[in-house]
Amino acid sequence: GAPPTWLGNKQTMGRIVWLIACALFHFCAANSCPATYNSPSVLPISDCSTDPNPEPCLGSCAAGYNGTATLNCDTATGTWIESGCIAVGCPVNSTGPSVPGNCTCLPGYSGSISPSTTSPYYTGACIAALCPANSESLDPTKPTNCTCVAGFVGLITPTNSTPFYSGTCAPASCPANSSSSNGACVCDAGFSGTITLTSNGFTGSCSPAGCPVNSTGADLVSGCLCNAGFSGSVTKSVGAPYFTGACVAAPCPTNSSGPSVPDNCTCNAGFSGS
């Protein structure tokens, strides 16, 4: 700063004394910004001027921070006070305190996040890992939705390490009284029902089918016999109606007449018997 006017232009000794006082006590020193700095940073006390009216210093924010770095000199302590830089939050599918504070991908996502000095102030991304074999997701962007496909059972759980999931999907075992056929479970011969394979195994069951009309027995599995007056045979089979063959009413024998044996046959005129 300039010496006070009361010293006069010709008072050389006074000017010299004034300049010495400025140098010793810094009350007329110009503000001196640090040559280079990235905020946030720790600056030594010597970097701050004690000028009573210092101008703020503008700089660039460190990687992972957004804003304009501003340093204001605290003349009471001779230290810089930083402001203006805001830590960028972790991007989608990642978690952590902030980009400069370290972001890691969520379970089921692969990739990495690194701080950057240019928008969006980070590089990298967290991408959903593919669902493992024999499983699928209705939303491929969300690995937490991986479920086993029909005919397979298991549990898929997202993790943070390669391959970013744990668990497998194994072929489902068909339930009792059914067998595997072309990737599906089909009820055995003589059994009726429907087996639906799901990601949790299966639903449905197979139960013994009843004997068909004009036959008698516990069920098709145990065996069915044609009723009296009916001829034929019944054999259990796979798929509706779960049997082959039939029991058909026997026709009236020779010298008799009527609709059929079970519907009553009578001897013709001139013949006796029953």
Short mmCIF file of C-alpha atoms in Angstrom, two decimals:
data_model
loop_
_atom_site.label_atom_id
_atom_site.label_comp_id
_atom_site.label_asym_id
_atom_site.label_seq_id
_atom_site.Cartn_x
_atom_site.Cartn_y
_atom_site.Cartn_z
CA GLY A 1 0.00 0.00 0.00
CA ALA A 2 1.01 3.65 -0.32
CA PRO A 3 2.28 5.65 2.69
CA PRO A 4 -0.11 8.21 4.19
CA THR A 5 -0.20 11.61 2.53
CA TRP A 6 0.78 13.32 5.76
CA LEU A 7 4.37 12.14 5.26
CA GLY A 8 4.69 14.30 2.17
CA ASN A 9 6.40 13.47 -1.11
CA LYS A 10 9.76 14.73 0.01
CA GLN A 11 10.01 12.92 3.29
CA THR A 12 12.21 10.12 2.00
CA MET A 13 13.07 8.77 5.43
CA GLY A 14 9.39 8.51 6.35
CA ARG A 15 8.66 6.55 3.17
CA ILE A 16 11.46 4.14 3.97
CA VAL A 17 10.14 3.60 7.51
CA TRP A 18 6.63 2.99 6.13
CA LEU A 19 7.82 0.33 3.66
CA ILE A 20 9.81 -1.43 6.39
CA ALA A 21 6.68 -1.53 8.58
CA CYS A 22 4.65 -2.99 5.70
CA ALA A 23 7.22 -5.72 5.16
CA LEU A 24 7.43 -6.58 8.87
CA PHE A 25 3.74 -6.58 9.73
CA HIS A 26 2.15 -7.45 6.30
CA PHE A 27 -0.66 -4.95 6.77
CA CYS A 28 -0.08 -3.57 3.28
CA ALA A 29 0.90 -6.80 1.48
CA ALA A 30 -1.00 -7.77 -1.66
CA ASN A 31 -3.08 -10.91 -1.63
CA SER A 32 -1.16 -13.89 -3.10
CA CYS A 33 -3.19 -16.84 -4.42
CA PRO A 34 -1.54 -20.26 -4.55
CA ALA A 35 0.02 -20.85 -7.95
CA THR A 36 -1.93 -24.07 -8.54
CA TYR A 37 -4.30 -26.11 -6.45
CA ASN A 38 -7.19 -28.52 -6.76
CA SER A 39 -9.88 -28.25 -4.15
CA PRO A 40 -10.39 -29.82 -1.68
CA SER A 41 -6.80 -29.58 -0.54
CA VAL A 42 -4.82 -28.74 2.59
CA LEU A 43 -2.92 -25.52 2.16
CA PRO A 44 -0.12 -24.35 4.50
CA ILE A 45 -0.55 -21.15 6.45
CA SER A 46 2.17 -19.49 4.37
CA ASP A 47 -0.11 -19.66 1.30
CA CYS A 48 -2.50 -17.11 2.78
CA SER A 49 -1.94 -13.37 2.76
CA THR A 50 -2.85 -11.21 5.73
CA ASP A 51 -4.02 -8.38 3.51
CA PRO A 52 -7.04 -6.84 5.28
CA ASN A 53 -9.03 -6.96 2.00
CA PRO A 54 -7.86 -10.06 0.12
CA GLU A 55 -9.52 -11.10 -3.09
CA PRO A 56 -10.80 -14.72 -3.21
CA CYS A 57 -8.80 -17.19 -5.28
CA LEU A 58 -10.57 -19.35 -7.86
CA GLY A 59 -9.35 -22.80 -8.80
CA SER A 60 -10.51 -26.13 -10.11
CA CYS A 61 -12.22 -28.85 -8.09
CA ALA A 62 -10.48 -32.15 -7.57
CA ALA A 63 -11.60 -35.28 -9.43
CA GLY A 64 -15.00 -36.45 -8.27
CA TYR A 65 -16.13 -32.96 -7.20
CA ASN A 66 -18.48 -30.59 -9.01
CA GLY A 67 -18.41 -26.79 -8.80
CA THR A 68 -15.88 -23.95 -8.79
CA ALA A 69 -13.22 -24.00 -6.11
CA THR A 70 -13.03 -20.77 -4.15
CA LEU A 71 -10.39 -19.91 -1.54
CA ASN A 72 -10.99 -17.07 0.89
CA CYS A 73 -8.27 -15.88 3.19
CA ASP A 74 -9.08 -15.89 6.88
CA THR A 75 -7.04 -12.87 7.96
CA ALA A 76 -7.50 -13.75 11.63
CA THR A 77 -5.60 -17.02 11.27
CA GLY A 78 -3.79 -16.49 8.00
CA THR A 79 -5.27 -19.68 6.54
CA TRP A 80 -7.25 -20.44 3.42
CA ILE A 81 -10.92 -21.43 3.74
CA GLU A 82 -12.11 -23.54 0.82
CA SER A 83 -15.66 -23.63 -0.55
CA GLY A 84 -17.57 -24.32 -3.77
CA CYS A 85 -16.68 -27.97 -4.45
CA ILE A 86 -19.37 -30.60 -3.85
CA ALA A 87 -18.64 -34.32 -3.82
CA VAL A 88 -20.59 -36.11 -6.57
CA GLY A 89 -22.88 -38.92 -5.41
CA CYS A 90 -22.35 -42.50 -6.52
CA PRO A 91 -24.02 -43.26 -9.88
CA VAL A 92 -26.83 -45.71 -10.55
CA ASN A 93 -26.27 -49.36 -9.56
CA SER A 94 -23.43 -48.42 -7.20
CA THR A 95 -23.12 -47.55 -3.54
CA GLY A 96 -20.72 -45.62 -1.31
CA PRO A 97 -20.32 -42.25 0.43
CA SER A 98 -19.51 -40.39 -2.83
CA VAL A 99 -17.44 -40.69 -6.00
CA PRO A 100 -14.25 -39.38 -4.34
CA GLY A 101 -15.10 -41.41 -1.23
CA ASN A 102 -15.19 -44.66 -3.27
CA CYS A 103 -18.19 -46.17 -5.04
CA THR A 104 -18.59 -49.91 -5.49
CA CYS A 105 -21.05 -51.74 -7.74
CA LEU A 106 -24.13 -53.26 -6.11
CA PRO A 107 -24.37 -57.06 -5.84
CA GLY A 108 -25.12 -58.55 -9.24
CA TYR A 109 -23.46 -55.69 -11.15
CA SER A 110 -19.95 -55.66 -12.63
CA GLY A 111 -17.72 -52.67 -13.36
CA SER A 112 -15.91 -49.86 -11.54
CA ILE A 113 -16.31 -46.14 -10.83
CA SER A 114 -13.32 -43.75 -10.91
CA PRO A 115 -13.27 -40.00 -10.09
CA SER A 116 -12.85 -37.56 -13.00
CA THR A 117 -12.37 -33.80 -13.34
CA THR A 118 -14.86 -33.54 -16.21
CA SER A 119 -18.64 -33.97 -16.16
CA PRO A 120 -20.22 -36.20 -14.89
CA TYR A 121 -17.07 -36.22 -12.71
CA TYR A 122 -16.61 -39.98 -12.84
CA THR A 123 -15.79 -42.64 -15.41
CA GLY A 124 -17.00 -46.22 -15.64
CA ALA A 125 -20.35 -47.85 -14.97
CA CYS A 126 -21.97 -50.77 -13.16
CA ILE A 127 -23.64 -53.16 -15.60
CA ALA A 128 -26.05 -55.94 -14.66
CA ALA A 129 -24.39 -59.36 -14.86
CA LEU A 130 -26.05 -61.95 -17.08
CA CYS A 131 -28.28 -64.52 -15.41
CA PRO A 132 -26.59 -67.95 -15.15
CA ALA A 133 -27.47 -71.03 -17.20
CA ASN A 134 -31.05 -72.30 -16.95
CA SER A 135 -32.28 -69.04 -15.44
CA GLU A 136 -33.73 -65.83 -16.80
CA SER A 137 -34.86 -62.36 -15.74
CA LEU A 138 -37.98 -60.52 -16.84
CA ASP A 139 -35.89 -57.34 -16.54
CA PRO A 140 -32.29 -57.92 -17.79
CA THR A 141 -31.18 -54.66 -16.12
CA LYS A 142 -31.94 -56.10 -12.68
CA PRO A 143 -29.89 -59.19 -11.83
CA THR A 144 -31.80 -59.59 -8.57
CA ASN A 145 -34.68 -60.90 -10.71
CA CYS A 146 -32.90 -64.04 -11.98
CA THR A 147 -35.13 -67.10 -11.51
CA CYS A 148 -34.80 -70.65 -12.74
CA VAL A 149 -36.63 -71.48 -15.97
CA ALA A 150 -39.41 -74.05 -16.01
CA GLY A 151 -38.12 -77.53 -15.31
CA PHE A 152 -35.21 -76.31 -13.17
CA VAL A 153 -35.00 -75.50 -9.49
CA GLY A 154 -32.54 -73.46 -7.43
CA LEU A 155 -31.87 -70.03 -5.99
CA ILE A 156 -29.77 -67.33 -7.69
CA THR A 157 -28.35 -64.69 -5.33
CA PRO A 158 -26.44 -61.57 -6.51
CA THR A 159 -22.87 -61.09 -5.16
CA ASN A 160 -20.08 -58.49 -5.43
CA SER A 161 -17.45 -60.80 -6.93
CA THR A 162 -17.09 -62.68 -10.21
CA PRO A 163 -19.35 -64.13 -11.62
CA PHE A 164 -21.51 -61.74 -9.54
CA TYR A 165 -24.00 -64.40 -8.47
CA SER A 166 -24.11 -67.54 -6.38
CA GLY A 167 -26.29 -70.61 -6.77
CA THR A 168 -27.34 -72.73 -9.74
CA CYS A 169 -30.48 -74.03 -11.42
CA ALA A 170 -30.63 -77.84 -11.58
CA PRO A 171 -33.15 -80.04 -13.42
CA ALA A 172 -36.26 -80.61 -11.34
CA SER A 173 -37.21 -84.17 -10.38
CA CYS A 174 -40.67 -85.27 -11.49
CA PRO A 175 -43.10 -86.01 -8.64
CA ALA A 176 -44.47 -89.43 -7.70
CA ASN A 177 -46.36 -91.36 -10.38
CA SER A 178 -44.91 -89.26 -13.19
CA SER A 179 -41.92 -89.46 -15.51
CA SER A 180 -39.83 -87.02 -17.50
CA SER A 181 -40.63 -86.72 -21.19
CA ASN A 182 -39.16 -84.09 -23.53
CA GLY A 183 -38.41 -81.71 -20.70
CA ALA A 184 -41.81 -82.12 -19.07
CA CYS A 185 -43.29 -84.34 -16.38
CA VAL A 186 -46.07 -86.64 -17.62
CA CYS A 187 -48.29 -88.80 -15.45
CA ASP A 188 -47.54 -92.53 -15.70
CA ALA A 189 -49.90 -94.98 -17.41
CA GLY A 190 -53.22 -95.21 -15.58
CA PHE A 191 -52.66 -91.96 -13.66
CA SER A 192 -54.50 -88.72 -14.36
CA GLY A 193 -53.42 -85.17 -13.56
CA THR A 194 -51.22 -82.33 -14.79
CA ILE A 195 -47.69 -81.46 -13.68
CA THR A 196 -46.58 -77.89 -14.26
CA LEU A 197 -42.88 -77.18 -13.82
CA THR A 198 -42.01 -73.90 -12.12
CA SER A 199 -38.87 -72.12 -10.89
CA ASN A 200 -39.56 -73.67 -7.49
CA GLY A 201 -40.01 -77.22 -8.80
CA PHE A 202 -43.52 -78.17 -9.86
CA THR A 203 -47.22 -77.88 -9.12
CA GLY A 204 -49.89 -80.53 -9.55
CA SER A 205 -49.95 -84.29 -8.94
CA CYS A 206 -50.84 -87.62 -10.55
CA SER A 207 -53.62 -89.81 -9.12
CA PRO A 208 -54.91 -93.25 -10.23
CA ALA A 209 -57.67 -92.88 -12.81
CA GLY A 210 -60.97 -94.69 -12.21
CA CYS A 211 -62.21 -97.67 -14.22
CA PRO A 212 -64.18 -96.75 -17.33
CA VAL A 213 -67.85 -97.41 -17.90
CA ASN A 214 -69.04 -101.03 -17.92
CA SER A 215 -65.98 -102.19 -15.96
CA THR A 216 -65.20 -102.79 -12.33
CA GLY A 217 -62.06 -102.41 -10.22
CA ALA A 218 -60.29 -100.15 -7.71
CA ASP A 219 -58.74 -98.07 -10.49
CA LEU A 220 -56.91 -98.40 -13.79
CA VAL A 221 -53.58 -98.89 -12.06
CA SER A 222 -54.87 -101.88 -10.09
CA GLY A 223 -56.75 -103.25 -13.08
CA CYS A 224 -60.32 -103.14 -14.40
CA LEU A 225 -62.53 -106.08 -15.52
CA CYS A 226 -65.55 -105.85 -17.77
CA ASN A 227 -68.87 -106.20 -16.00
CA ALA A 228 -71.05 -109.32 -16.49
CA GLY A 229 -72.62 -109.33 -19.92
CA PHE A 230 -69.86 -107.16 -21.41
CA SER A 231 -66.94 -108.32 -23.49
CA GLY A 232 -63.57 -106.70 -24.07
CA SER A 233 -60.61 -105.54 -22.01
CA VAL A 234 -59.25 -102.35 -20.49
CA THR A 235 -55.51 -101.54 -20.42
CA LYS A 236 -53.99 -98.53 -18.65
CA SER A 237 -52.16 -95.98 -20.86
CA VAL A 238 -50.44 -92.58 -20.72
CA GLY A 239 -52.61 -89.53 -21.37
CA ALA A 240 -56.37 -89.04 -21.35
CA PRO A 241 -58.51 -91.07 -21.13
CA TYR A 242 -55.68 -93.02 -19.44
CA PHE A 243 -56.79 -96.39 -20.88
CA THR A 244 -57.21 -98.25 -24.15
CA GLY A 245 -59.92 -100.76 -25.01
CA ALA A 246 -63.53 -100.93 -23.90
CA CYS A 247 -66.19 -103.13 -22.42
CA VAL A 248 -68.99 -103.69 -24.95
CA ALA A 249 -72.37 -105.30 -24.30
CA ALA A 250 -72.39 -108.86 -25.58
CA PRO A 251 -75.04 -109.60 -28.21
CA CYS A 252 -77.86 -112.04 -27.46
CA PRO A 253 -76.81 -115.61 -28.27
CA THR A 254 -78.28 -117.84 -30.96
CA ASN A 255 -81.99 -118.67 -30.63
CA SER A 256 -82.55 -115.65 -28.40
CA SER A 257 -83.50 -112.05 -29.02
CA GLY A 258 -83.15 -108.75 -27.27
CA PRO A 259 -80.96 -105.61 -27.37
CA SER A 260 -77.99 -107.33 -25.67
CA VAL A 261 -77.07 -109.70 -22.89
CA PRO A 262 -76.96 -107.03 -20.16
CA ASP A 263 -80.18 -105.50 -21.48
CA ASN A 264 -82.01 -108.83 -21.33
CA CYS A 265 -82.18 -111.62 -23.89
CA THR A 266 -85.17 -114.01 -24.18
CA CYS A 267 -85.34 -117.32 -25.87
CA ASN A 268 -87.13 -117.39 -29.20
CA ALA A 269 -90.46 -119.17 -29.60
CA GLY A 270 -90.00 -122.91 -29.40
CA PHE A 271 -86.85 -122.60 -27.35
CA SER A 272 -86.43 -122.84 -23.62
CA GLY A 273 -83.66 -121.56 -21.38
CA SER A 274 -82.37 -118.33 -19.93
#
